[in-house]
Amino acid sequence: MEINDGDLVLVDAGCEISGYASDITRTWPVNGKFSNSQREIYDLVLNAEKAAIEACVVGSPWSAMHHASSKVLAQGLIDLGILECNLEEALGDNYDGPYRNFFMHGTGHMLGLDVHDVGGGRQGDKGPERLLASGMVLTVEPGLYFGSWRTDVEIPEKYSGIGVRIEDDVLVTDDGPVILTSLCPKEISEIESLVGGKIE
Ligand SMILES: [Mn+2]
């Protein structure tokens, strides 16, 4: 596949060290500058990611981070005119509303000896939701995807073809979430000054 001027590139990568996995995603504009439409979607996903990270606190149910990111994304899709409904309708009764047309995966997963490690979600099929505890490590990775090939949903032309995901690894501690991947820039200004620049 050819990467063209104006495209976004999404890299989802990781490494293992001492048997433990990592998982990180960044999305960059290949020409070094986000277009206005790309910037709008990137900003929205970044805000959703930050809201989800804030929800990664001791005692928080597993679904809290997904609900946090979902609310931000659903409201943003309304504000951008991509969804024409209110927030309640966008989210649906069980976080299964039309916002899921553009955010079709979970907000994160446990991270440990395996990249997609066990232990997230419910305990058993119908058991209580797992509560976050100090020492747990998980990923937070909301995204929005507007594939230009899609015919199942209406996508405003200016957003067609845009896809953004931002993923960090988060350690839950008694003092709040610690972002283990914080050294990798994710703010728009940082990315724009890095991408296309020289590596000294
Ligand atoms: Mn992941």
Short mmCIF file of C-alpha atoms and ligand atoms in Angstrom, two decimals:
data_model
loop_
_atom_site.label_atom_id
_atom_site.label_comp_id
_atom_site.label_asym_id
_atom_site.label_seq_id
_atom_site.Cartn_x
_atom_site.Cartn_y
_atom_site.Cartn_z
CA MET A 1 0.00 0.00 0.00
CA GLU A 2 1.23 3.45 -0.93
CA ILE A 3 1.39 6.18 1.70
CA ASN A 4 0.42 9.52 0.21
CA ASP A 5 0.81 13.16 1.14
CA GLY A 6 -2.01 14.04 3.53
CA ASP A 7 -2.42 10.49 4.87
CA LEU A 8 -2.34 9.49 8.49
CA VAL A 9 -0.18 6.55 9.55
CA LEU A 10 -1.22 4.53 12.58
CA VAL A 11 1.47 2.43 14.25
CA ASP A 12 0.43 -0.12 16.89
CA ALA A 13 3.57 -1.67 18.32
CA GLY A 14 5.15 -3.14 21.40
CA CYS A 15 8.05 -5.05 22.79
CA GLU A 16 8.67 -7.56 25.54
CA ILE A 17 11.12 -7.07 28.34
CA SER A 18 11.86 -9.67 31.01
CA GLY A 19 8.83 -11.57 29.77
CA TYR A 20 6.39 -8.70 30.13
CA ALA A 21 4.55 -7.22 27.18
CA SER A 22 3.91 -3.64 26.15
CA ASP A 23 1.52 -2.12 23.64
CA ILE A 24 1.46 1.40 22.26
CA THR A 25 -0.30 3.16 19.41
CA ARG A 26 0.37 6.54 17.88
CA THR A 27 -1.14 8.18 14.81
CA TRP A 28 0.92 10.63 12.76
CA PRO A 29 0.30 12.80 9.69
CA VAL A 30 2.94 11.65 7.21
CA ASN A 31 3.49 15.16 5.87
CA GLY A 32 4.10 16.51 9.36
CA LYS A 33 0.89 18.54 9.70
CA PHE A 34 -2.63 17.48 10.62
CA SER A 35 -5.36 18.78 8.30
CA ASN A 36 -8.23 20.57 10.05
CA SER A 37 -10.44 17.49 9.84
CA GLN A 38 -7.67 15.19 11.05
CA ARG A 39 -6.95 17.58 13.89
CA GLU A 40 -10.62 17.58 14.97
CA ILE A 41 -10.75 13.80 15.13
CA TYR A 42 -7.32 13.49 16.74
CA ASP A 43 -8.24 16.03 19.42
CA LEU A 44 -11.42 14.14 20.17
CA VAL A 45 -9.69 10.78 20.49
CA LEU A 46 -6.96 12.33 22.65
CA ASN A 47 -9.56 13.86 24.98
CA ALA A 48 -11.33 10.50 25.20
CA GLU A 49 -8.04 8.77 25.97
CA LYS A 50 -7.23 11.23 28.75
CA ALA A 51 -10.72 10.84 30.24
CA ALA A 52 -10.32 7.06 30.20
CA ILE A 53 -6.89 7.25 31.85
CA GLU A 54 -8.38 9.39 34.63
CA ALA A 55 -10.85 6.58 35.28
CA CYS A 56 -8.01 4.09 35.91
CA VAL A 57 -8.08 4.42 39.67
CA VAL A 58 -8.11 1.86 42.46
CA GLY A 59 -11.62 0.52 43.06
CA SER A 60 -12.94 1.66 39.72
CA PRO A 61 -14.92 -1.01 37.85
CA TRP A 62 -13.30 -2.37 34.68
CA SER A 63 -15.92 -0.72 32.47
CA ALA A 64 -15.36 2.77 33.93
CA MET A 65 -12.60 3.67 31.48
CA HIS A 66 -14.69 2.46 28.53
CA HIS A 67 -17.67 4.47 29.69
CA ALA A 68 -15.48 7.54 30.18
CA SER A 69 -13.98 7.39 26.69
CA SER A 70 -17.34 6.51 25.13
CA LYS A 71 -19.04 9.58 26.58
CA VAL A 72 -16.36 11.90 25.24
CA LEU A 73 -16.35 10.26 21.80
CA ALA A 74 -20.16 10.19 21.51
CA GLN A 75 -20.48 13.85 22.49
CA GLY A 76 -17.70 14.78 20.09
CA LEU A 77 -19.35 12.94 17.21
CA ILE A 78 -22.50 14.96 17.90
CA ASP A 79 -20.58 18.24 18.14
CA LEU A 80 -18.84 17.55 14.82
CA GLY A 81 -22.17 16.81 13.14
CA ILE A 82 -21.32 13.19 12.46
CA LEU A 83 -24.16 11.92 14.66
CA GLU A 84 -27.48 13.75 14.62
CA CYS A 85 -29.00 12.81 17.97
CA ASN A 86 -28.56 13.55 21.65
CA LEU A 87 -25.91 12.02 23.88
CA GLU A 88 -28.25 9.46 25.40
CA GLU A 89 -29.26 8.19 21.96
CA ALA A 90 -25.68 8.25 20.70
CA LEU A 91 -24.53 6.07 23.61
CA GLY A 92 -27.51 3.72 23.52
CA ASP A 93 -28.93 1.77 26.46
CA ASN A 94 -25.82 -0.29 26.98
CA TYR A 95 -23.03 1.67 25.30
CA ASP A 96 -24.13 0.04 22.06
CA GLY A 97 -25.53 3.13 20.33
CA PRO A 98 -24.56 4.58 16.94
CA TYR A 99 -21.26 5.97 18.25
CA ARG A 100 -20.11 2.34 17.98
CA ASN A 101 -20.25 2.66 14.21
CA PHE A 102 -17.02 4.62 14.50
CA PHE A 103 -15.50 3.16 17.68
CA MET A 104 -15.95 -0.56 17.30
CA HIS A 105 -13.49 -2.00 19.81
CA GLY A 106 -12.94 -1.92 23.54
CA THR A 107 -11.11 0.89 25.31
CA GLY A 108 -8.36 -1.36 26.62
CA HIS A 109 -7.14 -4.67 27.92
CA MET A 110 -4.99 -6.04 30.69
CA LEU A 111 -1.28 -6.12 29.98
CA GLY A 112 1.17 -8.57 31.49
CA LEU A 113 2.86 -11.76 30.37
CA ASP A 114 0.57 -11.60 27.36
CA VAL A 115 -0.20 -8.49 25.30
CA HIS A 116 -3.92 -9.11 25.61
CA ASP A 117 -3.69 -10.53 29.07
CA VAL A 118 -6.47 -12.18 31.05
CA GLY A 119 -8.34 -10.56 33.91
CA GLY A 120 -10.24 -7.65 32.39
CA GLY A 121 -14.01 -7.42 32.29
CA ARG A 122 -16.18 -9.71 34.36
CA GLN A 123 -15.19 -12.55 36.60
CA GLY A 124 -16.75 -15.40 34.66
CA ASP A 125 -19.62 -14.87 32.24
CA LYS A 126 -22.02 -13.24 34.64
CA GLY A 127 -19.86 -12.53 37.63
CA PRO A 128 -19.23 -9.11 39.10
CA GLU A 129 -17.10 -6.67 37.22
CA ARG A 130 -13.46 -6.69 38.19
CA LEU A 131 -12.38 -3.66 40.18
CA LEU A 132 -9.05 -2.05 39.40
CA ALA A 133 -6.40 -2.66 42.03
CA SER A 134 -3.01 -1.15 42.70
CA GLY A 135 -0.33 -2.82 40.58
CA MET A 136 -2.55 -3.71 37.63
CA VAL A 137 -1.30 -2.63 34.21
CA LEU A 138 -3.70 -2.07 31.36
CA THR A 139 -3.89 -0.37 28.01
CA VAL A 140 -6.11 2.60 27.21
CA GLU A 141 -6.73 2.91 23.49
CA PRO A 142 -9.85 4.60 22.18
CA GLY A 143 -10.10 5.31 18.47
CA LEU A 144 -12.35 6.61 15.71
CA TYR A 145 -12.45 5.17 12.21
CA PHE A 146 -14.10 6.61 9.12
CA GLY A 147 -13.10 4.17 6.40
CA SER A 148 -13.62 5.69 2.97
CA TRP A 149 -14.86 2.32 1.69
CA ARG A 150 -17.77 2.15 4.12
CA THR A 151 -21.30 2.09 2.76
CA ASP A 152 -23.08 1.05 5.98
CA VAL A 153 -22.96 4.50 7.56
CA GLU A 154 -23.04 8.07 6.38
CA ILE A 155 -19.69 9.82 6.84
CA PRO A 156 -19.24 13.52 6.10
CA GLU A 157 -16.85 13.86 3.15
CA LYS A 158 -14.29 15.85 5.15
CA TYR A 159 -13.84 12.97 7.62
CA SER A 160 -13.87 10.17 5.06
CA GLY A 161 -10.68 8.11 5.22
CA ILE A 162 -9.59 9.30 8.65
CA GLY A 163 -8.67 6.78 11.33
CA VAL A 164 -7.08 7.62 14.68
CA ARG A 165 -6.16 5.52 17.69
CA ILE A 166 -4.01 6.58 20.64
CA GLU A 167 -2.84 3.91 23.06
CA ASP A 168 -0.91 4.16 26.29
CA ASP A 169 0.01 1.63 28.98
CA VAL A 170 -1.24 2.58 32.41
CA LEU A 171 -0.17 1.37 35.85
CA VAL A 172 -2.87 1.63 38.49
CA THR A 173 -1.47 2.86 41.80
CA ASP A 174 -2.82 4.10 45.12
CA ASP A 175 -1.72 7.56 44.00
CA GLY A 176 -3.61 7.36 40.71
CA PRO A 177 -2.79 6.26 37.17
CA VAL A 178 0.83 6.30 36.00
CA ILE A 179 1.32 6.42 32.24
CA LEU A 180 4.20 4.06 31.47
CA THR A 181 4.40 5.18 27.82
CA SER A 182 4.44 8.90 28.60
CA LEU A 183 7.83 9.48 26.95
CA CYS A 184 6.28 8.91 23.53
CA PRO A 185 4.71 12.24 22.44
CA LYS A 186 0.99 12.38 21.70
CA GLU A 187 0.07 16.08 21.81
CA ILE A 188 -0.58 17.58 18.38
CA SER A 189 2.09 20.26 18.78
CA GLU A 190 4.71 17.67 19.79
CA ILE A 191 3.85 15.37 16.91
CA GLU A 192 3.89 18.16 14.36
CA SER A 193 7.31 19.31 15.50
CA LEU A 194 8.67 15.76 15.46
CA VAL A 195 7.23 14.24 12.29
CA GLY A 196 9.16 15.29 9.24
CA GLY A 197 11.93 16.73 11.38
CA LYS A 198 15.52 15.56 11.30
CA ILE A 199 16.76 12.97 13.73
CA GLU A 200 19.91 14.51 15.16
MN MN B 1 -3.61 -2.79 22.75
#
